[in-house]
Tab-separated table of C-alpha atoms in Angstrom:
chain	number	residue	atom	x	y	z
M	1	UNK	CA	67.191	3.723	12.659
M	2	UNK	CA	65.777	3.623	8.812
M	3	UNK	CA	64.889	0.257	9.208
M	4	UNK	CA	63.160	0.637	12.364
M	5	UNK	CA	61.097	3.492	10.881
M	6	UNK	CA	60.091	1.736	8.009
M	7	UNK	CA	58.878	-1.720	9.600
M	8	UNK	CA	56.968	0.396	12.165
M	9	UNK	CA	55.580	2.709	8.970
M	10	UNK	CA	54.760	-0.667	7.603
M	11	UNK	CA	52.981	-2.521	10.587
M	12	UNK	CA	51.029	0.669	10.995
M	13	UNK	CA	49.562	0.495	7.641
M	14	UNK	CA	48.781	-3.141	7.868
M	15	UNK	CA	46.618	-2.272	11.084
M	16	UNK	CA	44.837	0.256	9.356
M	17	UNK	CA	44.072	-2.049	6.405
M	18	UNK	CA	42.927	-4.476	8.723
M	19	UNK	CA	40.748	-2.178	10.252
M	20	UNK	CA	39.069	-1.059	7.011
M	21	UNK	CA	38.377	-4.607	5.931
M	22	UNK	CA	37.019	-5.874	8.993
M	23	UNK	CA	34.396	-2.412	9.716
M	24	UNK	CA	33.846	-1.041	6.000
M	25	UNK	CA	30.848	-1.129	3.686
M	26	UNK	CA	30.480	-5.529	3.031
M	27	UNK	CA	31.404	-5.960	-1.101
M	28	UNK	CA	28.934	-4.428	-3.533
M	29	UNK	CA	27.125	-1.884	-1.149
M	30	UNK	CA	27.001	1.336	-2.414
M	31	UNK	CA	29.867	2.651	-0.114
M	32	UNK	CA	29.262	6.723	-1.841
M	33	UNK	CA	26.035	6.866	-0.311
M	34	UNK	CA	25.351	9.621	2.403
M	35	UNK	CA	23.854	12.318	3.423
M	36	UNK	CA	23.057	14.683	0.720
M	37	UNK	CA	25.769	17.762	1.353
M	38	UNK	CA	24.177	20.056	3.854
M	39	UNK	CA	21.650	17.770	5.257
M	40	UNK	CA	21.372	17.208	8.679
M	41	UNK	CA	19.306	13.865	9.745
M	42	UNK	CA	17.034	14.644	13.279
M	43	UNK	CA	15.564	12.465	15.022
M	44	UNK	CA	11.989	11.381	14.036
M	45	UNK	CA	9.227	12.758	16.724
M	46	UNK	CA	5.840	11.648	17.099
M	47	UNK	CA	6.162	9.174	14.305
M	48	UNK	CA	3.781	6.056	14.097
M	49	UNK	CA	5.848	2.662	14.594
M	50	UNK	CA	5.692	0.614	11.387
M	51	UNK	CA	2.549	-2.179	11.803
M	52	UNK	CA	3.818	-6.064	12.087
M	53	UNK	CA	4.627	-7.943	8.587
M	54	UNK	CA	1.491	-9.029	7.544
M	55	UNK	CA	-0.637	-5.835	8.513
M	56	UNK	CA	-0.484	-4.194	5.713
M	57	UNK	CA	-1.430	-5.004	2.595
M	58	UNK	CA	0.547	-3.335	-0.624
M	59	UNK	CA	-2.742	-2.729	-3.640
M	60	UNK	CA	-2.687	-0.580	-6.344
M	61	UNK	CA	-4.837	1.839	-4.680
M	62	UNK	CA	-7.722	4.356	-6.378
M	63	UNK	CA	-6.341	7.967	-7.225
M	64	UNK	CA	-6.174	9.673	-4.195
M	65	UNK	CA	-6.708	6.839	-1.760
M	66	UNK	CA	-4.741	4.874	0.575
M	67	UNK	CA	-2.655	2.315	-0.797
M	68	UNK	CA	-4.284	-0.065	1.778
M	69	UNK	CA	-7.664	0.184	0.345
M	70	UNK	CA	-7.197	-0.968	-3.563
M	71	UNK	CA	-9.759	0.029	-6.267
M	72	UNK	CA	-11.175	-3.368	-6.064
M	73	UNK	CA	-12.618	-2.958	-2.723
M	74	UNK	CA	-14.915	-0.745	-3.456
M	75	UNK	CA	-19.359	-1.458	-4.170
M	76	UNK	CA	-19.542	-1.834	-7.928
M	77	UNK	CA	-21.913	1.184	-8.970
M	78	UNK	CA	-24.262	-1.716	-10.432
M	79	UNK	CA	-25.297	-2.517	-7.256
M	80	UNK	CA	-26.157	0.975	-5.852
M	81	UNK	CA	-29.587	1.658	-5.462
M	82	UNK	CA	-30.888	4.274	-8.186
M	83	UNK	CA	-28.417	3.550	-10.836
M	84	UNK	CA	-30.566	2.772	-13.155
M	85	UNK	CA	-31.852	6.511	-12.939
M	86	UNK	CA	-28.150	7.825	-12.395
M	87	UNK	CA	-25.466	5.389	-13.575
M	88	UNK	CA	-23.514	6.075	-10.690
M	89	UNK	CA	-19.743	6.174	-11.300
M	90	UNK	CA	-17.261	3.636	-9.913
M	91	UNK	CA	-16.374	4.637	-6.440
M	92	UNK	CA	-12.555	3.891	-7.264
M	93	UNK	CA	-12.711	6.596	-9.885
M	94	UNK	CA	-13.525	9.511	-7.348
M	95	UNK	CA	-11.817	7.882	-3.926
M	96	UNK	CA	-9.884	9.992	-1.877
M	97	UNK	CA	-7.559	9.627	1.247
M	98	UNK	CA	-9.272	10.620	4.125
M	99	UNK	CA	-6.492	12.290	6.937
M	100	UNK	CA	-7.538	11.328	10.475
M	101	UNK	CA	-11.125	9.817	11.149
M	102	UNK	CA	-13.392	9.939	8.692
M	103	UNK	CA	-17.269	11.436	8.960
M	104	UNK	CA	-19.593	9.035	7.677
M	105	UNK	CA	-22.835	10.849	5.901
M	106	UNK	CA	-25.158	9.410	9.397
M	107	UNK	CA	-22.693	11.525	11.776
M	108	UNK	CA	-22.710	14.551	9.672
M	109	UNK	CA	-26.806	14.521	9.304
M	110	UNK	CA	-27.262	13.143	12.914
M	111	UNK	CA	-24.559	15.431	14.116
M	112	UNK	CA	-23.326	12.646	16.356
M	113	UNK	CA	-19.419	11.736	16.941
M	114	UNK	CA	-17.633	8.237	18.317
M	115	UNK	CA	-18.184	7.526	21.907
M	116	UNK	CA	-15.243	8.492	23.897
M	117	UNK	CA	-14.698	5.061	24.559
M	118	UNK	CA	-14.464	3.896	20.822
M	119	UNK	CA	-12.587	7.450	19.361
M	120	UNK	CA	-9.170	6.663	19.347
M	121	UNK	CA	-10.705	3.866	16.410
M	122	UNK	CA	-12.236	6.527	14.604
M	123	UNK	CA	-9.051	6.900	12.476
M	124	UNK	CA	-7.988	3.607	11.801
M	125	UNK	CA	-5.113	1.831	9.624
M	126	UNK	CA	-6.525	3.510	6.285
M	127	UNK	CA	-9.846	5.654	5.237
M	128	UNK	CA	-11.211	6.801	2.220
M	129	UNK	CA	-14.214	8.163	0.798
M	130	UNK	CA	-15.820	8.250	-2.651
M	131	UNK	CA	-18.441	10.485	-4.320
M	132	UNK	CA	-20.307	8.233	-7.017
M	133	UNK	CA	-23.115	11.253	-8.020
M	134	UNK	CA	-24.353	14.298	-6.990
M	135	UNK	CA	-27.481	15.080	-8.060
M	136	UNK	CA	-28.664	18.656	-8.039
M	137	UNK	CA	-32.183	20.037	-6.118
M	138	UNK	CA	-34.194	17.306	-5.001
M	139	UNK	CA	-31.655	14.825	-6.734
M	140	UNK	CA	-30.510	11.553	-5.229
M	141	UNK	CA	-26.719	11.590	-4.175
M	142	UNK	CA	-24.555	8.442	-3.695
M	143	UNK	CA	-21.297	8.452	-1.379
M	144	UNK	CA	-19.097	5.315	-0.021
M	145	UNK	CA	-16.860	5.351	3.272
M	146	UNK	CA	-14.441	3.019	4.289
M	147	UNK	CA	-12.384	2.794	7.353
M	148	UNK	CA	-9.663	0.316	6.996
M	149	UNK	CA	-8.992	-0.846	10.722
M	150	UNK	CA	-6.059	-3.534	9.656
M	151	UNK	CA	-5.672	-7.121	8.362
M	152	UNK	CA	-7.613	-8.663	11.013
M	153	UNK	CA	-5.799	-12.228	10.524
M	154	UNK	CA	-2.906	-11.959	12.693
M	155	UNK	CA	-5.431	-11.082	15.440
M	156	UNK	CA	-8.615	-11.192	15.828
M	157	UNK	CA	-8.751	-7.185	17.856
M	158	UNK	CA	-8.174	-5.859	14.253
M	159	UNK	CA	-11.806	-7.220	13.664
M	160	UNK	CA	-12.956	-6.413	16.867
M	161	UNK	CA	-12.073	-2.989	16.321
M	162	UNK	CA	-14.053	-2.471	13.406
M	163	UNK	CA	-17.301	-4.226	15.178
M	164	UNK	CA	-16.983	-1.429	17.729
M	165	UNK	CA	-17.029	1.146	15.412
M	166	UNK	CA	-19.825	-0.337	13.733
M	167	UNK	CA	-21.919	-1.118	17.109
M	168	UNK	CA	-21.393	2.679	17.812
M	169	UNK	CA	-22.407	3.941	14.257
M	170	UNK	CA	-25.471	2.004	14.541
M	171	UNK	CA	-25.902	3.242	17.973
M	172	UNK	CA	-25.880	6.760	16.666
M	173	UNK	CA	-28.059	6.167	14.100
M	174	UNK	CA	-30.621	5.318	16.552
M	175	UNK	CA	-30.231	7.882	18.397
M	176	UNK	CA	-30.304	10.424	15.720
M	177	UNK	CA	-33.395	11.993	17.282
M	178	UNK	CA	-31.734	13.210	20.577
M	179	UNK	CA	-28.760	14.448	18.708
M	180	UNK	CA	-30.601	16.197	15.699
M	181	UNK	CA	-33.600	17.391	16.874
M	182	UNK	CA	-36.876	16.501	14.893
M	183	UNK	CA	-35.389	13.483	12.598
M	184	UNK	CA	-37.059	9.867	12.650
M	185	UNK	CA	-35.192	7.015	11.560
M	186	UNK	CA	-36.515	3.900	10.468
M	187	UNK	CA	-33.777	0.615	10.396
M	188	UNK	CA	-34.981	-1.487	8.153
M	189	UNK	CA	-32.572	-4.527	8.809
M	190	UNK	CA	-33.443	-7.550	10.575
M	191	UNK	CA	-32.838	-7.241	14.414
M	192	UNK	CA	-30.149	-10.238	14.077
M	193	UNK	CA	-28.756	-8.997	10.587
M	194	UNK	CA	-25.176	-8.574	10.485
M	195	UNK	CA	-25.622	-5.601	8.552
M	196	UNK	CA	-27.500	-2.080	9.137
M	197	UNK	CA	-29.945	-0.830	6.975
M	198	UNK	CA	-32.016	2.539	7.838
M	199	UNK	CA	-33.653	5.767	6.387
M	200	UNK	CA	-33.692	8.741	8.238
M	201	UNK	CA	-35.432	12.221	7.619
M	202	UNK	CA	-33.686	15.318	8.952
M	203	UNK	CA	-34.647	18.974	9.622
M	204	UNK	CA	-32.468	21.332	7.269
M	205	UNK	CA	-31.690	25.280	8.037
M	206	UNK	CA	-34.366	27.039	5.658
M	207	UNK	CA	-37.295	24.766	5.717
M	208	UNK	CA	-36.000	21.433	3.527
M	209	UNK	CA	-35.505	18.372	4.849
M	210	UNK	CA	-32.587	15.655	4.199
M	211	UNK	CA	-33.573	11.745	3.726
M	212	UNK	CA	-30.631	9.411	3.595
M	213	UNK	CA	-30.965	5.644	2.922
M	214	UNK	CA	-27.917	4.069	4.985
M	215	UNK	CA	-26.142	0.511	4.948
M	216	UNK	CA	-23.654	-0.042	7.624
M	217	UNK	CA	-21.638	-3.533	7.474
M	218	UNK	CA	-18.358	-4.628	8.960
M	219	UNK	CA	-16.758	-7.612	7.669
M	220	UNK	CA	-14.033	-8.334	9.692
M	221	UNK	CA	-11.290	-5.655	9.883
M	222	UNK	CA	-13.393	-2.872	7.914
M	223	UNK	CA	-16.589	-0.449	8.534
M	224	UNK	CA	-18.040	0.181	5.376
M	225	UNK	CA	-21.357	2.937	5.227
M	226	UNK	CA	-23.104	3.146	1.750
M	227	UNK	CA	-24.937	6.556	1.939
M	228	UNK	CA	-27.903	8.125	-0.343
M	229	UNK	CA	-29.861	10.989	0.273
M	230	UNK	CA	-31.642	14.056	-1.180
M	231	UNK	CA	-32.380	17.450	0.406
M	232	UNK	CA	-35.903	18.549	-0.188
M	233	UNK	CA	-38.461	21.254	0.574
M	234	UNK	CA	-40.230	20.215	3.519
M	235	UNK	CA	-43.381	17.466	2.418
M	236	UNK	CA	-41.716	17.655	-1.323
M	237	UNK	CA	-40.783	14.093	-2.704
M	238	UNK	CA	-37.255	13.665	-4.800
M	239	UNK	CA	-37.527	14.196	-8.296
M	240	UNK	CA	-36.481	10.427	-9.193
M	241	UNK	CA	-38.680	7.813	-6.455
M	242	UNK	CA	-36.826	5.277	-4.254
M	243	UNK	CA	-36.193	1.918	-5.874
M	244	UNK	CA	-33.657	-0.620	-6.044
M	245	UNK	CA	-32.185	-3.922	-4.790
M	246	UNK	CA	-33.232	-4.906	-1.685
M	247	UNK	CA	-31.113	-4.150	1.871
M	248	UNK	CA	-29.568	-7.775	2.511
M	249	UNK	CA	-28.614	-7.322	-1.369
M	250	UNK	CA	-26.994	-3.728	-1.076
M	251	UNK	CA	-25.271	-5.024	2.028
M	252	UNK	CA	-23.938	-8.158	0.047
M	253	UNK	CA	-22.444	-6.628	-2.652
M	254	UNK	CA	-20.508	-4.183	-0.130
M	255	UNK	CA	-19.129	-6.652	1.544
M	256	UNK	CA	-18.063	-9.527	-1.056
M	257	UNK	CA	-16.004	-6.477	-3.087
M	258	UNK	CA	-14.261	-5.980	0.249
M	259	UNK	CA	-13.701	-9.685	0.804
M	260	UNK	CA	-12.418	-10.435	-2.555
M	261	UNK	CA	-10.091	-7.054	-2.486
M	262	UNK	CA	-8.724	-7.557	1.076
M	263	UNK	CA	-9.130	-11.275	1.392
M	264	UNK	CA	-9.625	-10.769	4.816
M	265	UNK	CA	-13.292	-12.426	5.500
């Protein structure tokens, strides 16, 4: 009966052995990690599911911002109209993460919003928005948006995307006068450019009035808005006069700092 005991004892823990080598932890993997003590793991709700390999792309982004924009994708201050006057600061520097859909400086003056059929874009892969100067009364202020839609080279709705937003900005902007009652807008961009250039003059509460110069382009899978304007009594001029680079070059030097950060055009 001893015998029996023990060679049944033994093929038992054979089995078990067996067992453990053929389901455990595979040689070298941390087989102590768990759960910290007390934690209980639920199941994720509402979470996003993680974009395809190749939709994102990992940058060293600007404090604050998305790591899908990088620092590098933003207008060098150079190229802003006015800096010689302000020596506006790199956007990078000042760039911050923008939660949901970001307002671009047209909407907020033009009060104006997405169409309904182009608002589930609004938010986008990625936004982020940087102050490069704010001037003081009657001073010129600078601000950049960018709404990252996606790497448009697995497929070409990424870029789509982003021309819809862009067709509906500039639809907005042109119909600033209906939604903000009293401004004029004059686009300054060729009919068949493939950017938007335009200044517009808006009412303000107390008797000023708000002039922004605006550039709108799109390359590929991002809408980009380059926004200046100053807030001034009503017939008073800004302190420092209008001047700088022309519209097609504002609008190329947004776009080739995208291109060469996002290598996506």
């Amino acid at each position: 009966m001893r015998t029996t005991r023990t060679a049944v004892a033994t093929a038992a823990a054979l089995v078990c052995l067996g067992a453990l080598s053929a389901c455990g932890p595979d040689n070298g993997a941390d087989q102590n990690a768990g759960p910290a003590t007390g934690s209980t793991a639920a199941p994720a709700t509402g979470t996003a599911a993680a974009p395809p390999s190749g939709s994102t792309k990992p940058s060293a982004a600007a404090p604050g911002a998305s790591r899908d924009i990088p620092a590098g994708a933003w207008i060098s201050p150079r190229a802003v109209p006015l800096d010689s006057a302000y020596h506006w600061t790199a956007p990078a520097s000042s760039a911050k993460a923008v939660g949901g859909a970001p307002v671009f400086k047209l909407q907020e003056l033009c009060h104006s919003t997405l169409s309904k059929d182009n608002e589930s874009l609004g938010t986008g892969q990625a936004a982020a928005q940087a102050v490069l100067g704010a001037g003081g009364a009657d001073q010129w202020q600078a601000q950049q948006t960018l709404l990252y839609q996606g790497d448009p080279r697995p497929s070409s709705g990424v870029a789509q995307s982003a021309h819809a937003v862009f067709r509906d900005l500039r639809d907005e902007l042109k119909d600033c006068a209906r939604t903000a009652p009293g401004a004029t807008v004059k686009v300054t961009s060729p009919e068949d450019a493939t950017y938007v250039a335009a200044t517009v003059t808006v009412p303000q509460p107390g008797g000023t009035t708000a002039v922004l110069h605006t550039y709108l382009t799109a390359p590929d899978g991002t809408v980009n808005e380059l926004a200046l304007w100053a807030t001034t009594k009503a017939g008073a001029q800004p302190k420092v006069p209008w001047a700088g680079p022309t519209d097609a070059e504002v609008a190329k030097a947004m776009d080739a700092a995208l291109c060469a950060a996002l290598k996506d055009c």
